[in-house]
XYZ file of C-alpha atoms in Angstrom:
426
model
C 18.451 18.800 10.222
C 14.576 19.322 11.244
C 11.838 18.005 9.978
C 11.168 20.859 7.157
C 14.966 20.945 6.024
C 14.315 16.731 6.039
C 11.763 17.158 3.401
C 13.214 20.171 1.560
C 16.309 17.737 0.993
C 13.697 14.942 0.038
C 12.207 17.037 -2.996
C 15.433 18.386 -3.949
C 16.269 14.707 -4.520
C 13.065 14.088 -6.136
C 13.707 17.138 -8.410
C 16.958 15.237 -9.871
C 15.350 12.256 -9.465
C 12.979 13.368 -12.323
C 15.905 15.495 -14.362
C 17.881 12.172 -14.534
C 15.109 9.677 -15.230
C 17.432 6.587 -14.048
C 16.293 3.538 -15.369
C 15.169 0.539 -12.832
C 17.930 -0.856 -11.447
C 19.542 -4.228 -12.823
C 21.104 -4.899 -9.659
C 21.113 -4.018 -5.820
C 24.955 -3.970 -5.819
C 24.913 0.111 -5.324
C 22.369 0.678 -2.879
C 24.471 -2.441 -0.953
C 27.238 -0.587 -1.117
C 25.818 2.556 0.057
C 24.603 0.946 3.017
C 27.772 -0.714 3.410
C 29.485 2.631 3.884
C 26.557 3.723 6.881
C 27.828 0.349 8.802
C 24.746 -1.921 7.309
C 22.159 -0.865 9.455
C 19.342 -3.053 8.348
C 21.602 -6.172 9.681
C 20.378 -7.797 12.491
C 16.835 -6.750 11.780
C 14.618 -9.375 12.179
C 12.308 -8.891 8.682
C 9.158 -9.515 7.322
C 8.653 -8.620 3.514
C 5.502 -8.372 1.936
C 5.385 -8.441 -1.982
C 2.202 -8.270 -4.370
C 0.450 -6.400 -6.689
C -2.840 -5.233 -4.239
C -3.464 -5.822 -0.862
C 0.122 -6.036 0.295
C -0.074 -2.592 2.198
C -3.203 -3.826 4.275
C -1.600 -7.000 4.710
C 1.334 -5.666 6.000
C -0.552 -3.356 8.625
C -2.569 -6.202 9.641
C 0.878 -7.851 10.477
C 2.128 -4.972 12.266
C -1.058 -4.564 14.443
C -1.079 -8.173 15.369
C 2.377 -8.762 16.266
C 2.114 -5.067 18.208
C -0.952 -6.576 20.226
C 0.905 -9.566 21.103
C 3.639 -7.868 22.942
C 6.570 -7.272 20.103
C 8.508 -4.312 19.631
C 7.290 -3.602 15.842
C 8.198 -1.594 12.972
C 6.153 -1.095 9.731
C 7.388 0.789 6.641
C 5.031 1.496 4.208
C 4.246 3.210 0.585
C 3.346 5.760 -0.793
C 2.008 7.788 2.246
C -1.157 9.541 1.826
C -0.602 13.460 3.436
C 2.551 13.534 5.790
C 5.808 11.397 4.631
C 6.672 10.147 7.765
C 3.565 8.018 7.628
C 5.616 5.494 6.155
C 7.718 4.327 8.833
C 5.745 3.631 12.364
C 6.538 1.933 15.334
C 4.488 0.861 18.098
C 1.127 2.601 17.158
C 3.024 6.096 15.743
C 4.557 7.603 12.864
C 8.276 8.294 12.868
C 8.310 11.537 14.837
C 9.155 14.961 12.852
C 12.490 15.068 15.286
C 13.900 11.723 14.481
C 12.731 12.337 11.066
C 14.959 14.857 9.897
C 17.786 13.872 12.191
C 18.354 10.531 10.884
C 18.033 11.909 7.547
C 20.309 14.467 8.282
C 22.747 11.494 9.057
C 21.793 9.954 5.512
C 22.162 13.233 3.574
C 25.637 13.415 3.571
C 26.221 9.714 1.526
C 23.303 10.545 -0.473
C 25.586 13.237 -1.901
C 28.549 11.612 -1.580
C 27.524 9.164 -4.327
C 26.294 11.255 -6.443
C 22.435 10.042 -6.195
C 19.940 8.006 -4.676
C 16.695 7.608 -5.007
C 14.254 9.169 -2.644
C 12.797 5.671 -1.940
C 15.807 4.420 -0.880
C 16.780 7.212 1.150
C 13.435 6.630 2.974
C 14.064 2.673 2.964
C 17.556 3.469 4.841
C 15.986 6.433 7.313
C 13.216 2.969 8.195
C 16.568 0.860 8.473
C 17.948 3.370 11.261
C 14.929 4.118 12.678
C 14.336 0.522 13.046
C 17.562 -0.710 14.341
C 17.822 2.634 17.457
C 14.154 0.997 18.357
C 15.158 -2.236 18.784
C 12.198 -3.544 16.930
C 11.760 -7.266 17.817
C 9.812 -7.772 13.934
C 10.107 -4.853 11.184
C 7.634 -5.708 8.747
C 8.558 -3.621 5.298
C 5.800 -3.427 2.394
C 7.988 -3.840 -1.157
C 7.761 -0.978 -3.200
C 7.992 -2.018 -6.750
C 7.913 -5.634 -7.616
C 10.715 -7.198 -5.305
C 14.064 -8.870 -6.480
C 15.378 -5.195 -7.315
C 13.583 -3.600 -4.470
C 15.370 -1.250 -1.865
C 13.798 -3.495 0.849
C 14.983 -6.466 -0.294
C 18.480 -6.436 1.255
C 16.907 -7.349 4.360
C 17.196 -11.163 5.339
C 13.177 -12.223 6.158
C 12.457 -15.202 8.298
C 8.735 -14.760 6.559
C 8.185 -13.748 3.320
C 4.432 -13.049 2.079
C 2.954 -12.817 -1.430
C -0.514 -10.842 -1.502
C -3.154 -10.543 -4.394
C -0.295 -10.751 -8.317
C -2.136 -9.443 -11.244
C -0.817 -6.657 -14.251
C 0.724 -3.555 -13.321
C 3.686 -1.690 -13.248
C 4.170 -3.360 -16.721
C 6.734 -1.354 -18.307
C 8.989 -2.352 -15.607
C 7.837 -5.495 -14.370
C 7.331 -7.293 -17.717
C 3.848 -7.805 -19.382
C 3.551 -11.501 -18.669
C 2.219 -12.579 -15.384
C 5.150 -15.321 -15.406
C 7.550 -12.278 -15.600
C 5.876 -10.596 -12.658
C 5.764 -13.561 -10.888
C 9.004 -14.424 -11.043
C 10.263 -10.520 -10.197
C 7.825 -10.509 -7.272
C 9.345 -14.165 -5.885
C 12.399 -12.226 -5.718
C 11.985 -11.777 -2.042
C 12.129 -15.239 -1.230
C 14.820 -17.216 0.979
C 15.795 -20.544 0.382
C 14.572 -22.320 3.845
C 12.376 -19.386 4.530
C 8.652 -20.328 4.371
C 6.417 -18.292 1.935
C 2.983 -17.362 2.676
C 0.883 -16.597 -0.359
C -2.433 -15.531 -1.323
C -4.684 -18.396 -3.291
C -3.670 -16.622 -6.706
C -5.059 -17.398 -9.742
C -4.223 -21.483 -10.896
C -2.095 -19.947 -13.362
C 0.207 -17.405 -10.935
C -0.093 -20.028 -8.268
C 1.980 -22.719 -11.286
C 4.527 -19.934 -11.575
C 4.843 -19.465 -7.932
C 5.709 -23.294 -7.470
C 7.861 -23.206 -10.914
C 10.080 -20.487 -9.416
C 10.145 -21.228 -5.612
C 10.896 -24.671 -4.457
C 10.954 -24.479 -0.726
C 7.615 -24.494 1.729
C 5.053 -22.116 0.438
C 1.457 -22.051 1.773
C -1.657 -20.448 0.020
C -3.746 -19.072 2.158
C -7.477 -19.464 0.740
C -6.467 -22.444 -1.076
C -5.075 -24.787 1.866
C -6.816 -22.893 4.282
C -10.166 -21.392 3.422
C -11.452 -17.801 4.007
C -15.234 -18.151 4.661
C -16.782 -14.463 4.802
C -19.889 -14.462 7.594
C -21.026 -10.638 6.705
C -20.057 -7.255 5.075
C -21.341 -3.940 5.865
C -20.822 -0.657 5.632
C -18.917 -1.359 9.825
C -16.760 -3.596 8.084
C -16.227 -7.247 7.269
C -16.458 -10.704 9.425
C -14.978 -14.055 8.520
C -13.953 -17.147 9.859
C -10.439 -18.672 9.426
C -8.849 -21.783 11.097
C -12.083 -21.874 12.990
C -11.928 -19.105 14.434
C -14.114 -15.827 13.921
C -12.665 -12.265 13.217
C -14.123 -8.390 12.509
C -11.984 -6.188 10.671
C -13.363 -2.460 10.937
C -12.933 -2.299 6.774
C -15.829 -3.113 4.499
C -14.529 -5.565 1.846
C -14.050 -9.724 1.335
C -10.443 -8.890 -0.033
C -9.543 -6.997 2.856
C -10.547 -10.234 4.732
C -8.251 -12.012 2.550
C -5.462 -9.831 3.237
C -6.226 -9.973 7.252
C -5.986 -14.082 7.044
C -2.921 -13.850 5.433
C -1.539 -11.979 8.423
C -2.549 -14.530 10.432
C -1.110 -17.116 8.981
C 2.398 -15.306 8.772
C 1.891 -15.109 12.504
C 1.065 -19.104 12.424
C 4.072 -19.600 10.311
C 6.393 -17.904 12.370
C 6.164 -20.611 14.905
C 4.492 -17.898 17.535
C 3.085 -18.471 20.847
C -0.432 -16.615 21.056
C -3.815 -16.747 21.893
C -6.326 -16.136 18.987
C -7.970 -13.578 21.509
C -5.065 -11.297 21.420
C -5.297 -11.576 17.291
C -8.550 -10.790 17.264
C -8.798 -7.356 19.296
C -5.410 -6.516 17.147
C -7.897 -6.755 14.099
C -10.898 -5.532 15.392
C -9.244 -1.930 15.905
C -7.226 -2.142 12.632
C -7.931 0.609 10.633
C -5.646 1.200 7.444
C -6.841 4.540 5.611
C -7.478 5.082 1.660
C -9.243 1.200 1.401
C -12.684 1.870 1.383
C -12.377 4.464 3.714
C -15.837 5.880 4.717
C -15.047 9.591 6.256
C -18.761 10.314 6.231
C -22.181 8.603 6.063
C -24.863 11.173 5.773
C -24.165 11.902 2.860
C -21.771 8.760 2.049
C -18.145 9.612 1.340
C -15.538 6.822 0.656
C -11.931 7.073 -0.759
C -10.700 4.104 -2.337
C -7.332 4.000 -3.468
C -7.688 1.761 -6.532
C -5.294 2.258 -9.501
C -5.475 -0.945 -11.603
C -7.892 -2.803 -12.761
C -8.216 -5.531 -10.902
C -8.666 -3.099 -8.071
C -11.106 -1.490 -9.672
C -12.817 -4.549 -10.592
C -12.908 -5.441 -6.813
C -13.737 -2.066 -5.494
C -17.083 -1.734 -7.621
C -18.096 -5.406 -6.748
C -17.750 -4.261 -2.873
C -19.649 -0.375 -3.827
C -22.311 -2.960 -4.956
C -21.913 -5.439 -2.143
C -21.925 -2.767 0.921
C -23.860 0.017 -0.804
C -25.816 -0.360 -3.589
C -26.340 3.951 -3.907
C -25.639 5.102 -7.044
C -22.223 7.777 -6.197
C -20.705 10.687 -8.512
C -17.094 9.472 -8.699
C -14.313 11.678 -8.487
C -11.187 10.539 -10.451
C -7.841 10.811 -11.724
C -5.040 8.304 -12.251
C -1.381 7.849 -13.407
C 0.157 7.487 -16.561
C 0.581 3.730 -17.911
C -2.617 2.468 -16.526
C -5.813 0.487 -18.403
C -7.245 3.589 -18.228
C -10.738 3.379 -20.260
C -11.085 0.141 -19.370
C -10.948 0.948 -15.460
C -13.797 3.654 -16.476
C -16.028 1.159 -17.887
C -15.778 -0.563 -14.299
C -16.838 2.365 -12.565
C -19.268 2.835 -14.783
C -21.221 -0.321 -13.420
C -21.699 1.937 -10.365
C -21.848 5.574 -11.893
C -23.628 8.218 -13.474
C -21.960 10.930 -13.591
C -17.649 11.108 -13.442
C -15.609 14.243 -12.209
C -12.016 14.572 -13.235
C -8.976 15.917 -11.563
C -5.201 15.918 -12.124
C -2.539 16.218 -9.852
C 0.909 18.307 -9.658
C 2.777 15.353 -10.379
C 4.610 14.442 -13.636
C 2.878 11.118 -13.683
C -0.330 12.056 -13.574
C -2.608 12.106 -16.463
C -4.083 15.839 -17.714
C -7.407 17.013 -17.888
C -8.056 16.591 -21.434
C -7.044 12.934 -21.982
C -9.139 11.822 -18.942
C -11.808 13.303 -20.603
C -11.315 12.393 -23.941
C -11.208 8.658 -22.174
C -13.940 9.493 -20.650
C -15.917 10.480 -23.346
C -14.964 6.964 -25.001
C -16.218 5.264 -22.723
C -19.653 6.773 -22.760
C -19.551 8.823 -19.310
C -21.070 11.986 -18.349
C -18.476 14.000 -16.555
C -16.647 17.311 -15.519
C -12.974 18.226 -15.273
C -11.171 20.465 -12.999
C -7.481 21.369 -13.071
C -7.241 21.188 -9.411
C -8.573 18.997 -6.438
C -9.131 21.587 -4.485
C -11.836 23.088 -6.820
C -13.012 19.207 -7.508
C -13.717 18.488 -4.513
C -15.651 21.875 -3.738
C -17.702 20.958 -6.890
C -18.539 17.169 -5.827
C -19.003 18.405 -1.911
C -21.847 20.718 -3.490
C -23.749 18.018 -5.127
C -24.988 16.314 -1.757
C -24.850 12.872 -2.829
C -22.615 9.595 -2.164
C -19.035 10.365 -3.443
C -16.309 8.070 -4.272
C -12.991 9.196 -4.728
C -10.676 6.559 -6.333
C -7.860 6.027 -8.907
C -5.077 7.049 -6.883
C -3.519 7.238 -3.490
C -2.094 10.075 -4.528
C -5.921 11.325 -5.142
C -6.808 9.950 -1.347
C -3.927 11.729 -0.043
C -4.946 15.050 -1.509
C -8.843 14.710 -0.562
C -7.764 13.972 3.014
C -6.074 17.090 3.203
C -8.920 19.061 1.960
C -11.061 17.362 4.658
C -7.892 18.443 7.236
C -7.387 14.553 8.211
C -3.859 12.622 8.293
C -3.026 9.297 9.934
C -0.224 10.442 11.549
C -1.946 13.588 13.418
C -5.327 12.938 14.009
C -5.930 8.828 13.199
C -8.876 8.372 15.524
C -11.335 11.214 13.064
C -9.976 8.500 10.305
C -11.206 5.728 12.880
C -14.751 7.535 12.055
């Protein structure tokens, strides 16, 4: 199989995906079994999972680039990607080539249909698995998908697990309490295994020590994050003493870089903070306040909840302060007109978009939410004809309320990580 037949097969299970609807799973039994069956190839991977409700994609790329720079073999697997689907598994610096792509696919394939079904995200989970395992990775670092005790990547065995930013979303699967997605979310612990946390809120950081008895560690709360500057370059902070740049505008995103470093700290590793600190300093994750142009400002921002939201506008404010015409769209299930009110700290004028998935919210309930929430704005049934519109108004742009959104915009602009990472790299 080549890379196009790879991700024919891919939407061809995504089509039945969508025709049969399954539920969430109760249990992992299945997918164990189906790897089972492909001789278990995620044993013997040495694992680091990374659970959360924001931040845990940056977190885990800030892991991956640090353990890269101090010598490991490393493997990151990621979601959702933003243009090309083998973004989501890398390895030393690059995506997942489009040769080992669809062979190793072409190896799952045949199980996939043997069963019956499974899930596109665990097809991908056990392509990362392979992929992994012929590498030899010395660390695999694998961001959770959805919550984390039912998660395809929790099969793995971790020797760290890490907890980034927990707050509402995902709801109708997750539970509406925060104790409920807590205690989903803790589902990636180990007994013995240390935990590495963000600060959380008091309240998430009581559930976390109701549901997880064994050595956990907040960063920000035992350890303090003191931010030194933010600017439009990016941020720099001081942890443990010592002082780091990350090329990414944005206190959280300093948050999410400390946490890295303490997994590293945790994991008992030999390593000069010098080696860290050039691993950060070149980190560049794309779709977090990504700036693709600053005369006139452009900036994607994959926020798609509302705490987010919330922190993306305080950062506009922080880095910024320009007044940008915001082009948005968002999935279904989301805090939608309340999100809008948040941008509206920030905005004058609002241009909507939708996108060909079955997800994503139409035209004329983003504008009727819109409208609700006071906003001037436009709508456009494609982003193609968005973005032309927002391009031709020569003035700051933010693009925000879903990767899927980035992802799209990016190709418009003819940018993907996997081809061309450096033009990202501004």
């Amino acid at each position: 199989m080549d890379y196009n037949e790879a991700k024919e097969f891919l939407n061809r299970l995504l089509d039945r995906e969508r025709a049969v609807r399954p539920s969430y799973p109760d249990s992992l039994d299945e997918y164990r079994e189906f790897l089972r069956r492909m001789g278990n190839p995620h044993n013997g991977l040495k694992s680091i999972l990374v659970a959360g409700t924001k931040g845990k994609g940056s977190t885990a790329f800030f892991l991956y680039e640090i353990l890269r720079k101090l010598g490991f073999k490393t493997g990151l697997y990621t979601s959702p990607h933003l243009v090309e689907v083998r973004e989501r598994v890398r390895f030393n610096g690059r995506c997942i080539s489009g040769r080992d792509f669809g062979r190793i696919v072409g190896k799952i394939a045949p199980h996939v249909e043997s069963v019956g079904f499974r899930s596109v995200f665990e097809t991908l989970t056990t392509l990362a698995f392979f992929y992994f395992r012929e590498r030899e990775t010395d660390y695999s670092v694998f961001e959770v998908g959805l919550g984390g005790r039912l998660d395809a990547t929790n099969v793995v065995s971790p020797c760290v697990s890490v907890l980034t930013d927990i707050s509402y979303d995902h709801t109708h699967v997750l539970g509406k309490r925060l104790r409920d997605i807590t205690r989903e979310k803790l589902g990636i612990t180990r007994k013995n295994i240390p935990l590495v946390s963000q600060a959380q809120s008091p309240m998430v950081r009581r559930y976390v020590r109701e549901f997880f008895h064994g050595d956990v560690f907040f960063v920000g709360k035992d350890e303090k994050v003191e931010i030194e500057s933010i600017s439009m370059d990016g941020v720099k902070f001081i942890y443990r003493g010592e002082e780091f740049f990350i090329p990414i505008p944005g206190a959280y995103q300093a948050m999410n870089a400390a946490t890295a470093i303490e997994v590293v700290i945790r994991m008992g590793l030999d390593f000069d903070y010098k080696n860290v600190k050039s691993a950060l300093k070149k980190a560049f994750w794309p779709g977090r306040f990504h700036i693709i142009s600053k005369n006139p400002l452009i900036v994607l921002d994959g926020a798609h909840n509302l705490k987010s939201t919330k922190v993306l506008v305080d950062n506009w404010e922080r880095v910024t302060g320009e007044s940008p015409v915001i082009l948005f769209t968002a999935m279904k299930r989301k805090p939608l007109k309340r999100m809008l009110l948040e941008l509206k700290r920030i905005a004058d004028e609002f241009v909507f978009t939708t996108l060909p998935l079955k997800r994503a919210l139409g035209i004329d309930l983003l504008k009727k939410k819109g409208e609700e929430a006071g906003l001037k704005s436009k709508g456009f049934g494609s982003v193609n004809e968005a973005w032309a519109y927002v391009k031709s108004l020569n003035r700051p742009i933010l693009v925000t309320g879903s990767l899927y959104l980035i992802g799209e915009v990016l190709k418009e602009e003819g940018l993907s990580p996997c081809r061309n990472i450096q033009r990202i790299d501004r």
